[in-house]
Short mmCIF file of C-alpha atoms in Angstrom, two decimals:
data_model
loop_
_atom_site.label_atom_id
_atom_site.label_comp_id
_atom_site.label_asym_id
_atom_site.label_seq_id
_atom_site.Cartn_x
_atom_site.Cartn_y
_atom_site.Cartn_z
CA MET A 182 -0.34 -0.24 -0.05
CA ARG A 183 1.60 3.45 -0.83
CA PRO A 184 2.07 6.45 1.98
CA ARG A 185 -1.24 8.06 -0.10
CA TRP A 186 -3.76 5.68 1.03
CA TRP A 187 -2.21 4.86 4.09
CA LEU A 188 -3.02 8.66 5.03
CA LEU A 189 -6.77 8.66 3.31
CA SER A 190 -7.14 5.57 5.69
CA ALA A 191 -5.74 7.36 8.26
CA TRP A 192 -8.31 10.49 7.81
CA ALA A 193 -11.10 8.46 6.47
CA LEU A 194 -11.18 6.68 9.98
CA LEU A 195 -10.93 9.72 12.27
CA ALA A 196 -13.97 10.92 10.11
CA ALA A 197 -15.71 7.04 10.91
CA GLY A 198 -15.14 7.38 14.16
CA VAL A 199 -17.36 10.87 14.82
CA HIS A 200 -20.33 10.66 15.61
CA ALA A 201 -22.07 12.61 13.28
CA ALA A 202 -24.03 15.79 15.04
CA ASP A 203 -27.64 16.44 14.67
CA PRO A 204 -28.26 19.22 12.67
CA ALA A 205 -31.82 18.96 14.40
CA ALA A 206 -30.54 19.72 18.45
CA LEU A 207 -30.45 22.09 20.14
CA VAL A 208 -27.23 22.46 22.02
CA VAL A 209 -26.42 24.24 24.93
CA GLY A 210 -22.98 25.21 25.99
CA SER A 211 -21.69 25.53 29.65
CA LYS A 212 -17.86 27.15 30.75
CA ARG A 213 -16.23 25.08 33.26
CA PHE A 214 -17.48 26.22 36.62
CA THR A 215 -20.28 25.49 38.84
CA GLU A 216 -23.02 28.46 37.75
CA SER A 217 -22.54 27.98 34.39
CA TYR A 218 -22.43 24.33 34.79
CA ILE A 219 -26.03 24.91 36.47
CA LEU A 220 -27.28 27.08 34.53
CA GLY A 221 -26.39 25.26 31.50
CA GLU A 222 -28.94 22.16 32.50
CA VAL A 223 -30.94 24.77 33.57
CA ILE A 224 -31.40 25.95 29.92
CA ALA A 225 -31.37 22.24 28.37
CA GLN A 226 -34.23 21.03 31.06
CA THR A 227 -36.26 24.22 29.69
CA ALA A 228 -35.90 23.83 26.25
CA ALA A 229 -36.04 19.55 26.22
CA PRO A 230 -39.61 19.43 25.87
CA HIS A 231 -39.74 21.58 22.69
CA ALA A 232 -36.44 20.43 21.21
CA ARG A 233 -33.89 17.65 21.02
CA ALA A 234 -31.71 19.33 23.51
CA GLN A 235 -27.95 18.08 24.97
CA HIS A 236 -26.11 19.90 27.29
CA LYS A 237 -22.03 20.04 26.49
CA GLN A 238 -21.32 20.97 29.62
CA GLY A 239 -17.37 22.17 31.05
CA LEU A 240 -16.29 23.55 27.92
CA GLY A 241 -12.86 25.59 29.06
CA ASN A 242 -12.62 28.93 29.52
CA THR A 243 -15.21 32.28 28.09
CA ALA A 244 -12.77 31.54 24.41
CA VAL A 245 -12.86 27.83 23.72
CA VAL A 246 -16.84 28.72 24.24
CA LEU A 247 -17.64 31.22 22.46
CA GLU A 248 -15.22 29.97 18.77
CA ALA A 249 -17.48 27.17 19.95
CA LEU A 250 -20.82 29.02 19.34
CA LYS A 251 -19.66 31.01 16.32
CA ALA A 252 -18.86 27.79 15.12
CA GLY A 253 -21.98 26.85 15.18
CA ALA A 254 -21.13 23.58 17.62
CA ILE A 255 -23.56 24.72 20.56
CA ASP A 256 -26.66 27.30 19.86
CA VAL A 257 -26.54 28.36 23.28
CA TYR A 258 -24.97 29.40 26.74
CA PRO A 259 -25.30 31.25 30.12
CA GLU A 260 -23.08 35.30 30.01
CA TYR A 261 -22.39 37.60 31.64
CA THR A 262 -22.86 41.86 30.19
CA GLY A 263 -19.31 42.46 31.90
CA THR A 264 -17.52 39.28 30.05
CA ILE A 265 -19.24 40.24 26.40
CA ASP A 266 -18.59 43.78 27.26
CA ALA A 267 -14.93 43.78 27.70
CA GLU A 268 -13.83 40.14 26.87
CA ILE A 269 -15.78 39.01 24.13
CA LEU A 270 -15.91 42.77 22.27
CA LYS A 271 -13.01 44.72 23.70
CA HIS A 272 -14.85 47.47 24.73
CA PRO A 273 -12.69 50.33 26.70
CA LYS A 274 -15.39 51.22 28.79
CA PRO A 275 -18.86 49.64 29.83
CA THR A 276 -21.56 49.65 27.54
CA ASP A 277 -25.45 49.09 27.05
CA LEU A 278 -26.73 45.82 25.91
CA THR A 279 -28.27 47.78 23.09
CA THR A 280 -24.92 48.11 22.37
CA MET A 281 -23.40 44.72 22.28
CA ARG A 282 -26.51 43.41 20.34
CA ARG A 283 -25.57 45.89 17.81
CA ALA A 284 -21.97 44.40 18.34
CA LEU A 285 -22.38 40.87 18.45
CA GLU A 286 -24.76 41.05 15.61
CA PRO A 287 -22.16 40.32 12.36
CA MET A 288 -20.86 37.06 14.18
CA GLY A 289 -23.93 35.93 14.20
CA LEU A 290 -24.57 35.97 17.48
CA GLY A 291 -27.33 37.42 20.04
CA LEU A 292 -27.68 38.85 23.83
CA ALA A 293 -31.15 37.85 25.21
CA VAL A 294 -33.21 36.60 28.31
CA PRO A 295 -31.98 38.59 31.71
CA LEU A 296 -31.50 35.74 34.27
CA GLY A 297 -32.65 38.49 36.93
CA PHE A 298 -28.99 38.45 38.93
CA GLN A 299 -25.75 39.54 38.66
CA ASN A 300 -22.20 37.85 39.06
CA THR A 301 -19.55 40.21 39.81
CA TYR A 302 -15.92 39.71 39.70
CA ALA A 303 -14.91 40.77 43.71
CA LEU A 304 -11.11 39.89 45.79
CA ALA A 305 -11.90 38.06 48.66
CA MET A 306 -9.90 37.02 52.27
CA THR A 307 -10.57 34.90 55.60
CA ALA A 308 -12.94 37.38 58.03
CA ALA A 309 -9.50 35.98 60.69
CA LEU A 310 -7.35 37.83 58.02
CA ALA A 311 -8.45 40.69 56.60
CA ALA A 312 -9.29 41.68 60.95
CA GLN A 313 -5.54 41.45 61.24
CA ARG A 314 -4.12 43.26 58.83
CA ASN A 315 -6.82 46.02 59.28
CA ILE A 316 -7.71 45.55 55.53
CA LYS A 317 -11.63 46.30 53.79
CA THR A 318 -10.88 47.32 50.48
CA VAL A 319 -8.67 46.86 47.35
CA SER A 320 -6.92 49.93 47.85
CA ASP A 321 -6.00 48.78 51.84
CA LEU A 322 -4.70 45.76 49.61
CA ALA A 323 -2.34 47.92 47.64
CA ARG A 324 -0.25 48.35 51.75
CA HIS A 325 0.41 44.59 52.05
CA PRO A 326 2.63 43.87 49.12
CA ASP A 327 3.87 40.51 51.47
CA LEU A 328 0.51 38.92 50.83
CA VAL A 329 -0.06 35.59 48.45
CA VAL A 330 -1.92 36.52 45.77
CA ALA A 331 -3.69 33.50 43.30
CA VAL A 332 -6.60 34.39 41.43
CA SER A 333 -7.79 32.09 38.28
CA HIS A 334 -5.94 31.12 35.36
CA GLU A 335 -9.05 33.17 32.85
CA PHE A 336 -8.80 36.44 35.30
CA LEU A 337 -5.39 36.92 35.53
CA GLY A 338 -5.15 37.05 31.73
CA ARG A 339 -8.33 38.76 31.09
CA ALA A 340 -9.45 42.63 29.79
CA ASP A 341 -11.32 43.02 32.80
CA GLY A 342 -9.38 40.99 35.41
CA TRP A 343 -6.10 41.62 37.27
CA PRO A 344 -3.62 43.56 34.37
CA GLY A 345 -6.55 46.26 34.76
CA LEU A 346 -7.41 46.28 38.64
CA ALA A 347 -3.62 46.26 39.54
CA ALA A 348 -3.61 49.46 37.73
CA THR A 349 -6.58 51.11 38.89
CA TYR A 350 -5.54 50.20 42.17
CA GLY A 351 -1.63 50.10 42.31
CA LEU A 352 -1.18 46.70 43.54
CA PRO A 353 1.94 45.34 43.71
CA HIS A 354 1.70 41.94 43.76
CA LYS A 355 2.50 39.28 41.40
CA PRO A 356 -0.34 36.36 41.26
CA THR A 357 -0.38 32.73 40.26
CA GLY A 358 -2.57 31.09 38.36
CA ILE A 359 -4.48 28.32 40.32
CA ASP A 360 -8.39 26.46 39.54
CA HIS A 361 -11.72 28.20 40.66
CA GLY A 362 -12.65 24.94 42.13
CA ILE A 363 -9.64 24.94 44.28
CA SER A 364 -8.82 28.21 45.31
CA TYR A 365 -11.69 28.18 48.01
CA GLU A 366 -9.52 25.59 50.02
CA ALA A 367 -5.85 27.21 49.32
CA LEU A 368 -7.26 30.23 51.14
CA ALA A 369 -8.90 28.70 53.94
CA SER A 370 -5.64 26.51 54.61
CA GLY A 371 -3.87 29.80 54.44
CA ARG A 372 -1.58 29.18 51.32
CA ILE A 373 -3.05 31.83 50.26
CA ALA A 374 -4.49 35.19 51.97
CA VAL A 375 -5.97 36.70 48.45
CA THR A 376 -8.46 35.07 45.53
CA ASP A 377 -10.67 36.16 43.12
CA ILE A 378 -14.36 34.97 43.40
CA TYR A 379 -17.97 35.64 41.64
CA SER A 380 -20.24 36.87 44.32
CA THR A 381 -23.05 34.17 43.86
CA ASP A 382 -20.44 31.35 45.00
CA ALA A 383 -21.78 29.97 47.96
CA LYS A 384 -18.58 29.02 49.60
CA ILE A 385 -18.59 32.84 50.40
CA ALA A 386 -20.79 32.29 53.58
CA GLU A 387 -20.01 28.75 54.40
CA LEU A 388 -15.93 29.49 55.19
CA LYS A 389 -16.59 33.24 56.53
CA LEU A 390 -14.74 35.21 54.42
CA VAL A 391 -14.54 38.97 53.82
CA VAL A 392 -15.37 40.05 49.74
CA LEU A 393 -12.67 43.18 49.84
CA GLU A 394 -15.08 46.66 48.73
CA ASP A 395 -13.96 47.49 44.70
CA ASP A 396 -14.00 51.17 46.59
CA ARG A 397 -12.84 52.84 43.26
CA GLN A 398 -15.96 50.70 41.30
CA TYR A 399 -13.30 48.92 38.65
CA PHE A 400 -15.13 45.89 37.66
CA PRO A 401 -18.89 46.71 36.02
CA ARG A 402 -22.06 44.97 35.91
CA TYR A 403 -22.08 41.22 35.54
CA ASP A 404 -25.62 40.08 34.14
CA ALA A 405 -26.54 36.88 33.81
CA VAL A 406 -27.69 36.64 30.08
CA LEU A 407 -27.90 34.78 27.17
CA LEU A 408 -25.23 34.69 24.41
CA TYR A 409 -26.94 32.41 21.23
CA ARG A 410 -26.84 31.91 17.86
CA LEU A 411 -29.46 34.16 15.88
CA ASP A 412 -30.54 31.41 14.20
CA LEU A 413 -31.88 29.79 17.16
CA PRO A 414 -35.01 31.13 17.58
CA GLN A 415 -35.40 29.81 13.52
CA LYS A 416 -34.02 26.58 14.01
CA ALA A 417 -35.69 25.76 17.35
CA PRO A 418 -39.19 28.14 17.85
CA ALA A 419 -41.22 26.44 20.55
CA ALA A 420 -37.63 25.52 22.38
CA TRP A 421 -36.25 29.55 22.35
CA ALA A 422 -39.55 30.93 22.98
CA ALA A 423 -39.44 28.16 26.46
CA ILE A 424 -36.15 29.71 27.36
CA GLN A 425 -37.24 33.43 26.80
CA LYS A 426 -39.49 32.91 29.82
CA LEU A 427 -36.86 31.56 32.18
CA GLU A 428 -35.97 35.90 32.07
CA GLY A 429 -36.14 37.58 35.58
CA ARG A 430 -36.78 34.11 37.14
CA ILE A 431 -33.07 34.15 39.11
CA ASP A 432 -32.22 35.71 41.27
CA ALA A 433 -28.82 36.38 43.25
CA ALA A 434 -30.56 34.24 46.39
CA ARG A 435 -31.67 31.57 44.27
CA MET A 436 -28.56 31.31 42.35
CA ILE A 437 -25.99 31.15 46.08
CA ALA A 438 -28.45 27.95 46.54
CA MET A 439 -28.35 26.21 43.82
CA ASN A 440 -24.83 26.84 43.71
CA GLY A 441 -24.63 25.61 47.40
CA ASP A 442 -27.10 22.03 46.22
CA ALA A 443 -23.62 21.74 44.03
CA GLU A 444 -20.51 22.50 45.78
CA LEU A 445 -21.99 21.89 50.39
CA ARG A 446 -24.42 19.05 49.24
CA GLY A 447 -23.44 17.94 46.47
CA ARG A 448 -26.77 17.36 44.33
CA ALA A 449 -25.73 16.33 40.24
CA PHE A 450 -26.27 19.61 38.50
CA ALA A 451 -28.37 17.62 36.41
CA ASP A 452 -31.00 17.45 39.30
CA ILE A 453 -30.38 20.64 40.10
CA GLY A 454 -31.54 22.17 37.19
CA ARG A 455 -34.59 19.75 36.93
CA ALA A 456 -35.47 20.55 40.42
CA PHE A 457 -35.66 24.61 38.70
CA VAL A 458 -37.47 23.33 36.39
CA GLN A 459 -40.22 21.75 37.82
CA GLY A 460 -40.38 23.89 40.92
CA SER A 461 -39.14 22.03 43.35
CA VAL A 462 -37.66 23.68 46.73
CA GLN A 463 -33.46 23.80 46.16
CA GLY A 464 -32.27 21.29 48.73
CA SER A 465 -34.22 18.72 49.31
CA GLY A 466 -35.21 15.79 45.84
CA GLY A 467 -32.21 14.56 44.22
CA ALA A 468 -29.94 11.79 45.52
CA ALA A 469 -26.77 13.64 46.92
CA ARG A 470 -22.63 12.74 45.83
CA THR A 471 -21.79 10.46 48.41
CA GLY A 472 -18.50 7.96 48.23
CA TRP A 473 -15.49 7.71 45.50
CA TRP A 474 -16.66 4.59 45.51
CA GLN A 475 -19.51 4.97 44.68
CA ARG A 476 -18.70 7.58 42.01
CA LEU A 477 -16.64 5.47 40.51
CA VAL A 478 -19.51 2.70 39.48
CA ALA A 479 -22.21 4.76 39.00
CA ASP A 480 -24.62 4.97 36.22
CA ASP A 481 -21.77 6.78 33.60
CA LEU A 482 -18.64 4.75 33.95
CA GLY A 483 -20.04 2.08 31.24
CA ARG A 484 -20.27 5.59 28.75
CA LEU A 485 -17.68 7.50 30.08
CA THR A 486 -15.56 4.23 29.30
CA ARG A 487 -16.99 3.40 25.54
CA GLU A 488 -16.26 7.73 24.84
CA HIS A 489 -12.76 7.52 26.49
CA LEU A 490 -11.74 4.27 24.57
CA MET A 491 -13.02 5.48 21.26
CA LEU A 492 -10.59 8.46 21.74
CA VAL A 493 -7.59 6.36 22.32
CA ALA A 494 -8.95 3.62 19.52
CA VAL A 495 -9.27 5.37 16.67
CA SER A 496 -6.59 8.25 17.01
CA VAL A 497 -3.32 5.52 18.04
CA LEU A 498 -4.71 3.62 14.47
CA ALA A 499 -4.90 6.96 13.05
CA ALA A 500 -1.65 7.16 14.13
CA VAL A 501 -0.42 3.93 13.50
CA LEU A 502 -1.49 4.31 9.83
CA ILE A 503 0.25 7.92 9.04
CA GLY A 504 3.49 7.32 11.07
CA VAL A 505 4.64 4.02 9.80
CA PRO A 506 5.00 6.02 5.96
CA LEU A 507 6.68 8.66 7.68
CA GLY A 508 8.89 5.93 9.96
CA THR A 509 9.57 5.10 6.41
CA ALA A 510 10.58 7.66 4.25
CA ALA A 511 12.79 8.47 7.14
CA ALA A 512 14.32 6.00 7.30
CA VAL A 513 15.01 5.51 3.06
CA TRP A 514 15.82 8.65 2.16
CA PRO A 515 17.81 9.99 5.53
CA ARG A 516 17.80 13.49 4.26
CA VAL A 517 13.87 13.40 5.30
CA GLU A 518 14.54 12.23 8.51
CA GLN A 519 15.47 15.08 10.51
CA PRO A 520 12.64 17.33 8.69
CA VAL A 521 9.64 14.64 9.78
CA MET A 522 11.13 14.30 13.66
CA ALA A 523 11.35 18.11 14.32
CA VAL A 524 8.38 18.20 12.67
CA VAL A 525 5.88 15.26 15.12
CA GLY A 526 8.80 16.41 18.15
CA VAL A 527 6.80 20.30 17.57
CA LEU A 528 3.53 18.96 17.49
CA GLN A 529 4.26 17.48 20.49
CA THR A 530 6.01 20.88 22.59
CA VAL A 531 1.81 22.94 21.97
CA PRO A 532 -0.32 22.63 25.05
CA SER A 533 -2.55 20.07 24.48
CA LEU A 534 -5.86 22.04 25.99
CA ALA A 535 -4.79 24.82 23.52
CA LEU A 536 -4.08 22.82 20.11
CA PHE A 537 -7.77 21.15 21.21
CA ALA A 538 -8.62 25.16 21.36
CA LEU A 539 -7.15 26.31 17.57
CA LEU A 540 -9.03 22.85 15.75
CA ILE A 541 -12.05 23.94 17.14
CA PRO A 542 -12.03 27.46 14.50
CA LEU A 543 -10.76 25.20 11.93
CA LEU A 544 -12.71 22.59 12.02
CA GLY A 545 -15.72 24.29 13.07
CA ARG A 546 -16.83 21.73 15.39
CA ILE A 547 -16.88 20.91 19.50
CA GLY A 548 -16.60 17.40 20.52
CA THR A 549 -15.26 14.37 18.61
CA LEU A 550 -13.62 14.75 15.28
CA PRO A 551 -11.08 17.82 17.25
CA ALA A 552 -10.16 15.91 20.04
CA LEU A 553 -9.63 12.64 17.76
CA VAL A 554 -7.33 15.19 15.31
CA ALA A 555 -5.09 16.89 18.53
CA LEU A 556 -5.21 12.78 19.57
CA THR A 557 -4.05 11.41 16.36
CA LEU A 558 -0.85 13.80 16.24
CA TYR A 559 0.57 13.79 20.13
CA ALA A 560 0.30 10.18 19.49
CA LEU A 561 2.74 10.44 15.87
CA LEU A 562 6.55 11.13 17.90
CA PRO A 563 6.50 7.61 19.31
CA VAL A 564 5.13 5.92 16.34
CA VAL A 565 7.83 7.69 13.62
CA ARG A 566 10.40 7.33 16.24
CA ASN A 567 10.80 3.87 16.33
CA VAL A 568 9.71 3.29 12.98
CA THR A 569 11.86 4.75 11.38
CA ILE A 570 14.95 3.04 14.80
CA GLY A 571 13.59 -0.99 13.68
CA LEU A 572 13.97 -0.57 9.90
CA LYS A 573 17.08 1.20 10.44
CA GLN A 574 17.96 -1.53 12.52
CA VAL A 575 17.57 -4.37 9.46
CA PRO A 576 20.38 -6.38 9.40
CA MET A 577 22.50 -5.71 5.75
CA GLY A 578 22.12 -9.43 5.11
CA LEU A 579 18.57 -9.87 4.53
CA ARG A 580 18.08 -6.54 1.75
CA ASP A 581 20.72 -7.99 -0.23
CA ALA A 582 19.47 -11.48 0.24
CA ALA A 583 16.08 -9.98 -0.94
CA ARG A 584 17.61 -8.29 -3.90
CA SER A 585 19.32 -11.06 -5.56
CA LEU A 586 15.61 -12.76 -5.38
CA ALA A 587 14.57 -9.11 -7.79
CA PHE A 588 12.21 -8.85 -4.86
CA LYS A 589 10.68 -5.15 -5.17
CA PRO A 590 10.56 -2.59 -1.95
CA TRP A 591 7.21 -2.93 -1.30
CA GLN A 592 7.56 -6.86 -0.85
CA ARG A 593 11.18 -6.80 0.84
CA TRP A 594 9.53 -3.80 3.18
CA TRP A 595 6.30 -5.94 3.69
CA LEU A 596 8.25 -9.38 3.73
CA ILE A 597 11.44 -8.88 5.35
CA ASP A 598 12.08 -5.01 7.33
CA LEU A 599 8.68 -4.69 9.27
CA PRO A 600 8.46 -8.17 10.44
CA ILE A 601 11.74 -7.81 11.57
CA ALA A 602 11.43 -4.07 12.82
CA MET A 603 7.42 -4.86 14.62
CA PRO A 604 9.02 -5.72 18.35
CA VAL A 605 10.77 -1.62 17.45
CA VAL A 606 7.43 -0.57 16.06
CA VAL A 607 5.65 -2.28 18.86
CA ALA A 608 7.12 -0.56 21.68
CA GLY A 609 6.27 2.72 19.87
CA VAL A 610 3.15 2.38 19.62
CA LYS A 611 2.92 1.07 23.26
CA THR A 612 3.64 4.06 24.75
CA ALA A 613 1.27 6.95 21.87
CA ALA A 614 -1.39 4.55 23.77
CA VAL A 615 -0.35 4.52 27.08
CA ILE A 616 0.33 8.49 26.79
CA THR A 617 -3.33 8.77 24.48
CA VAL A 618 -5.18 7.03 27.65
CA GLY A 619 -3.65 10.05 30.26
CA THR A 620 -3.94 13.28 27.08
CA ALA A 621 -7.89 11.88 25.85
CA THR A 622 -9.48 13.24 29.36
CA ILE A 623 -8.59 16.56 28.60
CA ALA A 624 -10.47 15.88 25.28
CA ALA A 625 -13.46 16.69 27.82
CA PHE A 626 -12.90 20.50 28.44
CA ILE A 627 -13.77 20.70 24.35
CA GLY A 628 -17.05 17.76 24.92
CA ALA A 629 -15.52 14.75 23.82
CA GLY A 630 -16.32 12.69 27.10
CA GLY A 631 -14.45 10.13 28.29
CA TYR A 632 -13.74 9.94 32.20
CA GLY A 633 -12.04 13.93 31.66
CA GLU A 634 -15.76 14.20 31.96
CA ARG A 635 -15.98 13.59 35.90
CA ILE A 636 -12.56 15.05 36.76
CA ALA A 637 -13.30 18.70 35.18
CA THR A 638 -16.30 18.55 37.01
CA GLY A 639 -13.81 17.06 40.05
CA LEU A 640 -12.16 20.16 39.37
CA ALA A 641 -15.02 22.75 39.13
CA LEU A 642 -16.12 21.31 42.59
CA ASN A 643 -12.99 21.37 44.62
CA ASP A 644 -14.63 17.32 45.13
CA HIS A 645 -11.73 15.11 45.54
CA ALA A 646 -13.55 11.33 45.27
CA THR A 647 -15.31 12.67 42.16
CA LEU A 648 -12.15 13.50 40.76
CA ILE A 649 -10.25 9.93 41.60
CA ALA A 650 -13.55 8.80 40.15
CA GLY A 651 -11.79 10.02 36.79
CA ALA A 652 -8.81 9.09 37.38
CA LEU A 653 -8.50 6.02 38.79
CA PRO A 654 -10.10 4.86 35.53
CA ALA A 655 -7.72 5.52 33.33
CA ALA A 656 -5.00 4.50 35.93
CA VAL A 657 -6.13 1.77 35.22
CA LEU A 658 -7.05 1.63 31.27
CA ALA A 659 -3.31 3.10 31.22
CA LEU A 660 -1.85 -0.35 33.29
CA LEU A 661 -3.85 -2.74 31.11
CA THR A 662 -2.59 -1.22 27.85
CA GLN A 663 0.52 -0.97 28.79
CA GLY A 664 -0.54 -5.07 29.49
CA VAL A 665 -2.01 -5.86 26.91
CA PHE A 666 1.02 -4.70 24.66
CA GLU A 667 4.04 -6.11 26.19
CA LEU A 668 2.59 -9.24 25.93
CA ALA A 669 2.83 -8.94 22.34
CA GLU A 670 5.91 -7.42 22.65
CA ARG A 671 6.94 -10.69 24.21
CA ARG A 672 5.42 -13.17 21.90
CA LEU A 673 7.34 -10.98 18.95
CA ARG A 674 10.30 -11.58 20.79
CA ARG A 675 10.05 -15.05 20.15
CA HIS A 676 9.62 -15.42 17.24
CA ARG A 677 12.68 -12.88 15.67
CA PRO A 678 15.72 -15.07 17.01
CA GLY A 679 14.69 -16.99 13.84
CA LEU A 680 14.12 -14.23 11.85
CA ALA A 681 17.92 -12.64 12.92
CA SER A 682 19.60 -15.94 12.13
CA ALA A 683 18.12 -15.79 8.47
CA ALA A 684 20.31 -12.97 8.02
CA SER A 685 23.41 -14.83 8.69
#
């Protein structure tokens, strides 16, 4: 088989492995923090009686979920006016809803359905430390440069986040990035002194934190609204009409209570959303999540396992179908080896989440396809490298014998070179497969599923049991994958001595 057919076959397999998107489905997105998960469930369950509704949850930060919306991979997601104004539209000063709608229209996007509460950014610290240092406002913080500040990664870089806040207040601190889900634990334990919070976070009262007054009124309003594609009302008119009835129905107290249901009382996001849509009282109904074992063997384990296995199997197979011809070319033509190794080596240096996010606008979708493409690219290096090494180790005597028997190049490669190189090639595929099992957990951040869904949820809630329930199956799968390949390697080594002796 010639290299170009290997390439075509690889990408055909990728396409076959992707679940076809349902163009009639109404797809709701959400970011990777508690409130966004809950609001995503509320929107999806409100629409469900009127359309096939799906919730693609935990899609990373604003940049990722926005690209998914613009690409048509999702139809709507909950957002905040301050974020739309400063981060998406890059307005230097706060504007009104009419101005924002006008600026969003050329993107094919709209802003609607104010939900009834605002969730502003703020800085917080423990009450004990605030009293000890006599800190009540953000301005007071400037007089204490020794305090350790850690803020969420998005807040650290966004236009309405730390850079502008530090400039406005003259803050000398050099903050580090921290996941929002674990920042409260770090604050309570004293590992950090100050962090950014959302004003509707349930843990503010639970941990008795002091929210520093924004005395120079730096932060704009962050009213919760829906950011949607302008074609959504035509795509699902009945569902959109139902969603519009959410306007004004969630006040700050109700949102804090729902966040508390997830973060403090351990209720599942779907149960919280269902309770709101059905008009139930928060804190009742729906089983709370219990220990790590119950979460490990929960009903979604089979689905997550199938999704994770599919991501690993298809991407590694595609990497083999692409990597074997590339490795062969590198072994046969020495001048090709360095460029090929440089390219596949550079691919592994690109941060995985950044590559996933980059592929969303390029491929025009979220979920399985960009995840498979990214995982395939990451798996290429060990495959290409080991194919090249293995083929270079084929004894010259066997190659001379093949030429004397008038073997064509492809016949020699298929009947002699590849079988002798196979143990080394299998070792490379083993490395690629084990690495891919771990890397595939990140695919959940772009809606591709797998064990990473539990890890993302655990990070959002700072829930160690849920983190273990996602990490443990991935670790077991990696060990099983390594064991299967090591058995294959042993079997191949038993056959190799006979092949090697034929060269002498």
